[in-house]
Each structure stands twice: as structure tokens, then as C-alpha cells.
Amino acid sequence: MTERSEAAQTVDAFHRGRFFLVQPAAGGHRAGMDAMMLAASVPSAFTGRLADFGAGAGAAGLAVLSRCAGAEAVLVERSPEMMAFAEATLAHPGNAALHGRASILEADVTLTGRARVAAGLADNAFDFAIMNPPFNAGADRATPDALKRAAHVMEDDLFERWVRSAAAVVKPRGGLAVIARPEQLAELVAAVSGRFGGIEIVAIHPRADAAAIRIVLRAWRGSRAKLTLKPPLVLHQTGSDLFSTHADAITNGLASLFGD
């Protein structure tokens, strides 16, 4: 495990203290709302094996385990530095209830064919895959921190390469969920189409009168159902910084984003 000082990390409670995340205090990616929205895309009754692509310190994967008692999660991360935080997260005593249900895999999710399988991402090995890829343009995250840049800045054809791997490792009728920016919707749908069907999309708005800031797309391998736009999620009450009742429940692992 990479050495680091206690001052270089924080321990943060999620789901009202039902699990904890050890994450970088400054450099690197710090998990928050995006990870909780992504985790909430998994149906509440899910009991299978989940792959968390680009897991970082493990926020989204552990949030699924916190809400879905019969689930198992593999936290897939290519950065040794972020893997060290994931290891510290799983070892944290506040996560004892999740022990035995989560594991970490160091792998690049863009690998293909035999290289992907050799890295530990076998064909048809998972029932669901979630991904919070680095979806910002370079100009949006002009940071000198290399670890943070790797976690935030999109590479060329990123959605295509990540979704291609998800389609290989997810079993037939298994699920996929991705969080992204609204302007990336067309690129994301193009990557998913032909690999997953029954696409469902939820737009996330900061307030009822504001444009969406995120989209969450969910789809199912082998489904032939048509694309549907689900009711949007509004995060904050009108004229307030408080979460709406529904957003608060989703953020704290008490409800699913898609109502199931």
C-alpha cells in the first residue's frame, strides 16, 4: 500500500454513517454526489456481482453494498495511488459490515480480449457494471495534479472503450449504469446501442428551474426495449440549498434513482 501521511487523507461518512470512505484530502479524486447517484441506479433488490469501473476509493461500489444486502462488488481501478485509498477504505473498522462482500482489482478497463481477461475481467463474470468515468474536457479541469487529472479528464473514445468492456464482462440480461454530463448524451447512447438495450435516462437538475447538470443512463444487455426518458431528479428545494426529500433519500441509500 502506498505510504501517505494522515494529513493527506480524510475519512468521510456516507449513507448517514453506514459506510466510510478513506480518500485523498487534496490531490486525486474525492467522491461525492456523482458516486451516490450512480450507485442509486442499481435496483434495490439486486443480489448479484457488481463491477465498479474506475472505482477510485470505492464510493459507488460500497454505496451499492450498503443498500443492497445481497450484492457483492469488485472495485476496478488502474491507479495504484487510488487503489491504496480503496484498500484503506475496506480496512476501515466502520466498514466491518461490508467485509467479505467487496474486493479490489487493479486493472485498466480499456483492455481488450485476452489482455482484459488476463487482468481479471473475464467474459460474463458480472451481473451489473457501474461506471463514473473521467468525463470532463481538458479545459474544464486544468489542474497540475496528475492524479486528479487522470480521474477527471476524458480521453478520446472513452465511452466507447469503457462500454465495450462492460458489454464483455456483464452477463446476458445484466445491467449497466453510467453517469455523465448532459452534452455527452449522444456519444454515450451511441456507445451503448447495439451492446445494451432498454436504455433508461434520468436527468439530474440542481433546481426545478435549472438545466440538468448530470445524466444517468441505465441499460440491459440483450434487451430490445425502446429508450425511455424517466422523470427527472431535482436535487434542491425551491429557494433553498436543502435537498429535496427524494434526493435526500437517494443520496443516503434509502431509495433507488429509477424507482426500483
CSV table of C-alpha atoms in Angstrom, one decimal:
chain,number,residue,atom,x,y,z
A,1,MET,CA,0.0,0.0,0.0
A,2,THR,CA,1.3,3.5,-0.9
A,3,GLU,CA,2.6,5.4,2.1
A,4,ARG,CA,0.9,8.7,2.9
A,5,SER,CA,0.5,10.9,5.9
A,6,GLU,CA,-2.7,11.0,7.9
A,7,ALA,CA,-2.9,14.7,6.9
A,8,ALA,CA,-3.1,13.7,3.2
A,9,GLN,CA,-6.4,11.8,3.7
A,10,THR,CA,-9.8,12.2,5.2
A,11,VAL,CA,-12.3,9.7,6.4
A,12,ASP,CA,-15.8,10.6,5.3
A,13,ALA,CA,-19.2,9.1,6.3
A,14,PHE,CA,-21.7,8.2,3.6
A,15,HIS,CA,-25.3,6.9,3.9
A,16,ARG,CA,-25.6,8.5,7.3
A,17,GLY,CA,-22.7,6.6,8.7
A,18,ARG,CA,-23.5,3.2,7.3
A,19,PHE,CA,-20.1,3.2,5.5
A,20,PHE,CA,-17.0,5.3,5.4
A,21,LEU,CA,-14.5,6.3,2.7
A,22,VAL,CA,-10.8,7.0,3.1
A,23,GLN,CA,-9.9,9.4,0.3
A,24,PRO,CA,-7.3,12.0,-0.6
A,25,ALA,CA,-7.6,15.3,1.2
A,26,ALA,CA,-6.5,17.3,-1.8
A,27,GLY,CA,-4.8,15.6,-4.7
A,28,GLY,CA,-6.7,12.9,-6.6
A,29,HIS,CA,-10.4,12.3,-6.9
A,30,ARG,CA,-12.8,12.9,-4.0
A,31,ALA,CA,-16.1,11.2,-4.2
A,32,GLY,CA,-19.4,12.9,-3.6
A,33,MET,CA,-22.8,13.3,-5.2
A,34,ASP,CA,-22.0,11.7,-8.6
A,35,ALA,CA,-21.0,8.4,-6.9
A,36,MET,CA,-24.1,8.3,-4.8
A,37,MET,CA,-26.4,9.0,-7.9
A,38,LEU,CA,-24.6,6.3,-9.8
A,39,ALA,CA,-24.9,3.7,-7.0
A,40,ALA,CA,-28.6,4.5,-6.7
A,41,SER,CA,-29.1,3.4,-10.3
A,42,VAL,CA,-28.8,-0.3,-9.2
A,43,PRO,CA,-32.1,-1.8,-8.3
A,44,SER,CA,-32.7,-2.2,-4.6
A,45,ALA,CA,-33.3,-5.9,-4.9
A,46,PHE,CA,-30.0,-6.5,-6.7
A,47,THR,CA,-28.3,-9.6,-5.3
A,48,GLY,CA,-25.6,-10.3,-7.9
A,49,ARG,CA,-21.9,-9.5,-8.6
A,50,LEU,CA,-21.2,-5.9,-9.4
A,51,ALA,CA,-18.2,-4.3,-11.2
A,52,ASP,CA,-17.4,-0.7,-10.3
A,53,PHE,CA,-15.3,0.6,-13.2
A,54,GLY,CA,-12.9,3.4,-12.2
A,55,ALA,CA,-13.8,2.8,-8.6
A,56,GLY,CA,-11.3,5.2,-7.0
A,57,ALA,CA,-11.6,4.9,-3.2
A,58,GLY,CA,-14.7,2.7,-3.7
A,59,ALA,CA,-17.6,5.1,-3.0
A,60,ALA,CA,-20.1,3.9,-5.6
A,61,GLY,CA,-19.4,0.2,-5.1
A,62,LEU,CA,-19.7,0.4,-1.4
A,63,ALA,CA,-22.9,2.5,-1.7
A,64,VAL,CA,-24.4,-0.3,-3.7
A,65,LEU,CA,-23.4,-2.8,-1.0
A,66,SER,CA,-24.8,-0.5,1.7
A,67,ARG,CA,-28.3,-0.5,0.1
A,68,CYS,CA,-28.3,-4.0,-1.5
A,69,ALA,CA,-27.7,-6.5,1.3
A,70,GLY,CA,-27.2,-9.5,-1.1
A,71,ALA,CA,-24.8,-7.8,-3.5
A,72,GLU,CA,-21.0,-8.3,-3.9
A,73,ALA,CA,-18.7,-5.7,-5.6
A,74,VAL,CA,-15.4,-5.7,-7.3
A,75,LEU,CA,-13.7,-2.3,-7.2
A,76,VAL,CA,-11.8,-2.0,-10.5
A,77,GLU,CA,-9.2,0.7,-10.5
A,78,ARG,CA,-6.0,1.2,-12.6
A,79,SER,CA,-4.3,3.9,-10.4
A,80,PRO,CA,-2.0,2.4,-7.6
A,81,GLU,CA,-2.5,5.6,-5.6
A,82,MET,CA,-6.3,5.3,-5.6
A,83,MET,CA,-6.1,1.6,-5.0
A,84,ALA,CA,-4.3,2.4,-1.8
A,85,PHE,CA,-7.2,4.5,-0.7
A,86,ALA,CA,-9.6,1.7,-1.6
A,87,GLU,CA,-7.6,-0.7,0.4
A,88,ALA,CA,-7.7,1.7,3.4
A,89,THR,CA,-11.4,2.1,2.9
A,90,LEU,CA,-12.1,-1.7,3.0
A,91,ALA,CA,-9.9,-2.0,6.1
A,92,HIS,CA,-11.6,0.8,8.0
A,93,PRO,CA,-13.4,-0.6,11.1
A,94,GLY,CA,-16.6,1.4,10.2
A,95,ASN,CA,-16.9,-0.8,7.1
A,96,ALA,CA,-16.8,-4.1,9.0
A,97,ALA,CA,-20.4,-4.9,8.0
A,98,LEU,CA,-19.3,-4.9,4.3
A,99,HIS,CA,-16.2,-7.2,4.8
A,100,GLY,CA,-16.3,-10.2,2.6
A,101,ARG,CA,-18.6,-8.6,0.1
A,102,ALA,CA,-16.1,-6.2,-1.6
A,103,SER,CA,-12.7,-6.8,-3.3
A,104,ILE,CA,-10.3,-4.7,-5.3
A,105,LEU,CA,-8.9,-5.4,-8.8
A,106,GLU,CA,-6.1,-3.4,-10.3
A,107,ALA,CA,-6.9,-3.3,-14.0
A,108,ASP,CA,-7.3,-0.9,-16.9
A,109,VAL,CA,-10.9,-1.3,-18.1
A,110,THR,CA,-10.0,-0.3,-21.6
A,111,LEU,CA,-8.1,-3.5,-22.2
A,112,THR,CA,-9.5,-5.9,-24.8
A,113,GLY,CA,-9.6,-9.6,-25.4
A,114,ARG,CA,-7.1,-11.8,-23.8
A,115,ALA,CA,-5.3,-8.8,-22.1
A,116,ARG,CA,-8.6,-7.9,-20.3
A,117,VAL,CA,-9.3,-11.5,-19.3
A,118,ALA,CA,-5.7,-11.9,-18.0
A,119,ALA,CA,-6.2,-8.7,-16.0
A,120,GLY,CA,-9.1,-10.3,-14.1
A,121,LEU,CA,-12.0,-9.1,-16.1
A,122,ALA,CA,-13.4,-12.3,-17.5
A,123,ASP,CA,-16.3,-12.6,-20.0
A,124,ASN,CA,-19.8,-12.8,-18.5
A,125,ALA,CA,-18.4,-12.5,-14.9
A,126,PHE,CA,-20.7,-9.8,-13.6
A,127,ASP,CA,-24.4,-9.2,-13.2
A,128,PHE,CA,-24.1,-5.4,-13.3
A,129,ALA,CA,-21.5,-2.8,-14.1
A,130,ILE,CA,-21.4,0.8,-13.0
A,131,MET,CA,-19.0,3.5,-14.2
A,132,ASN,CA,-18.2,7.1,-13.3
A,133,PRO,CA,-15.6,7.7,-16.0
A,134,PRO,CA,-13.5,10.9,-16.2
A,135,PHE,CA,-15.9,12.8,-18.4
A,136,ASN,CA,-14.6,16.4,-18.2
A,137,ALA,CA,-12.9,18.1,-21.1
A,138,GLY,CA,-9.3,19.1,-20.6
A,139,ALA,CA,-10.2,22.8,-20.4
A,140,ASP,CA,-12.7,22.1,-17.6
A,141,ARG,CA,-10.2,20.6,-15.2
A,142,ALA,CA,-6.9,22.5,-15.9
A,143,THR,CA,-5.2,21.1,-12.8
A,144,PRO,CA,-1.5,20.5,-12.2
A,145,ASP,CA,-2.3,17.5,-10.0
A,146,ALA,CA,-1.7,14.4,-12.2
A,147,LEU,CA,-3.8,12.1,-10.1
A,148,LYS,CA,-6.8,14.4,-10.2
A,149,ARG,CA,-6.4,15.0,-13.9
A,150,ALA,CA,-6.4,11.3,-14.6
A,151,ALA,CA,-9.6,10.9,-12.6
A,152,HIS,CA,-11.4,13.8,-14.2
A,153,VAL,CA,-10.2,14.4,-17.8
A,154,MET,CA,-11.7,12.4,-20.6
A,155,GLU,CA,-9.6,10.5,-23.1
A,156,ASP,CA,-10.5,10.0,-26.7
A,157,ASP,CA,-13.3,7.5,-27.3
A,158,LEU,CA,-13.6,6.9,-23.6
A,159,PHE,CA,-17.3,5.9,-23.5
A,160,GLU,CA,-16.8,3.5,-26.5
A,161,ARG,CA,-13.9,1.7,-24.8
A,162,TRP,CA,-15.4,1.5,-21.3
A,163,VAL,CA,-18.8,0.4,-22.6
A,164,ARG,CA,-17.2,-2.2,-24.9
A,165,SER,CA,-15.5,-3.8,-21.8
A,166,ALA,CA,-18.7,-3.6,-19.8
A,167,ALA,CA,-20.5,-5.5,-22.6
A,168,ALA,CA,-17.9,-8.2,-22.5
A,169,VAL,CA,-17.9,-8.7,-18.7
A,170,VAL,CA,-21.6,-8.4,-18.0
A,171,LYS,CA,-23.8,-11.5,-18.4
A,172,PRO,CA,-26.7,-11.6,-20.8
A,173,ARG,CA,-29.7,-9.7,-19.2
A,174,GLY,CA,-27.2,-8.0,-16.9
A,175,GLY,CA,-27.2,-4.2,-16.3
A,176,LEU,CA,-25.0,-1.2,-17.0
A,177,ALA,CA,-25.2,2.3,-15.5
A,178,VAL,CA,-23.2,5.4,-16.4
A,179,ILE,CA,-23.1,8.9,-15.1
A,180,ALA,CA,-22.1,11.7,-17.4
A,181,ARG,CA,-22.7,15.3,-18.5
A,182,PRO,CA,-25.9,16.1,-20.5
A,183,GLU,CA,-23.8,17.3,-23.5
A,184,GLN,CA,-22.3,13.8,-23.7
A,185,LEU,CA,-25.7,12.0,-24.1
A,186,ALA,CA,-25.4,11.4,-27.9
A,187,GLU,CA,-21.9,9.9,-27.6
A,188,LEU,CA,-22.9,7.8,-24.7
A,189,VAL,CA,-26.1,6.4,-26.3
A,190,ALA,CA,-24.0,5.6,-29.4
A,191,ALA,CA,-21.5,3.6,-27.4
A,192,VAL,CA,-24.3,1.7,-25.6
A,193,SER,CA,-26.5,1.0,-28.6
A,194,GLY,CA,-26.0,-2.4,-30.1
A,195,ARG,CA,-24.5,-3.7,-26.9
A,196,PHE,CA,-27.2,-2.9,-24.4
A,197,GLY,CA,-30.9,-2.2,-24.9
A,198,GLY,CA,-33.8,-0.9,-22.8
A,199,ILE,CA,-32.0,2.4,-22.3
A,200,GLU,CA,-33.4,4.5,-19.4
A,201,ILE,CA,-32.2,8.0,-18.7
A,202,VAL,CA,-32.7,10.2,-15.7
A,203,ALA,CA,-31.6,13.9,-15.9
A,204,ILE,CA,-30.4,15.4,-12.6
A,205,HIS,CA,-31.3,19.1,-12.1
A,206,PRO,CA,-29.9,21.3,-9.3
A,207,ARG,CA,-33.3,23.0,-9.1
A,208,ALA,CA,-36.7,22.7,-10.9
A,209,ASP,CA,-36.0,25.8,-12.9
A,210,ALA,CA,-32.4,25.0,-13.8
A,211,ALA,CA,-30.9,23.0,-16.6
A,212,ALA,CA,-29.7,19.4,-15.9
A,213,ILE,CA,-26.1,19.1,-14.7
A,214,ARG,CA,-25.8,15.3,-15.0
A,215,ILE,CA,-27.5,12.4,-16.7
A,216,VAL,CA,-27.6,8.8,-15.5
A,217,LEU,CA,-28.1,6.2,-18.2
A,218,ARG,CA,-29.1,2.6,-17.4
A,219,ALA,CA,-29.4,-0.3,-19.9
A,220,TRP,CA,-29.6,-4.0,-20.1
A,221,ARG,CA,-27.6,-6.5,-22.1
A,222,GLY,CA,-29.8,-8.2,-24.7
A,223,SER,CA,-32.9,-6.1,-24.1
A,224,ARG,CA,-34.9,-4.9,-27.1
A,225,ALA,CA,-37.0,-2.4,-25.2
A,226,LYS,CA,-37.2,1.2,-26.5
A,227,LEU,CA,-35.3,4.1,-25.0
A,228,THR,CA,-37.2,5.9,-22.2
A,229,LEU,CA,-36.8,9.2,-20.5
A,230,LYS,CA,-37.6,8.8,-16.8
A,231,PRO,CA,-38.9,11.6,-14.6
A,232,PRO,CA,-36.0,13.9,-13.7
A,233,LEU,CA,-34.5,14.2,-10.2
A,234,VAL,CA,-34.4,17.7,-8.7
A,235,LEU,CA,-31.8,18.0,-6.1
A,236,HIS,CA,-32.7,21.0,-4.1
A,237,GLN,CA,-35.9,22.6,-2.8
A,238,THR,CA,-37.0,25.8,-4.4
A,239,GLY,CA,-35.2,28.8,-2.8
A,240,SER,CA,-33.1,26.5,-0.6
A,241,ASP,CA,-29.8,24.6,-0.5
A,242,LEU,CA,-31.6,21.8,1.3
A,243,PHE,CA,-32.0,18.5,-0.6
A,244,SER,CA,-35.5,17.6,-1.8
A,245,THR,CA,-37.0,14.7,0.2
A,246,HIS,CA,-36.5,12.4,-2.8
A,247,ALA,CA,-32.9,13.5,-3.4
A,248,ASP,CA,-32.0,13.1,0.2
A,249,ALA,CA,-33.4,9.5,0.3
A,250,ILE,CA,-31.4,8.6,-2.9
A,251,THR,CA,-28.2,10.2,-1.6
A,252,ASN,CA,-28.4,8.4,1.7
A,253,GLY,CA,-29.1,4.9,0.2
A,254,LEU,CA,-32.8,4.8,1.2
A,255,ALA,CA,-34.2,4.8,-2.4
A,256,SER,CA,-33.2,4.0,-5.9
A,257,LEU,CA,-32.8,6.5,-8.7
A,258,PHE,CA,-35.0,4.6,-11.1
A,259,GLY,CA,-37.7,3.7,-8.5
A,260,ASP,CA,-36.9,0.0,-8.2
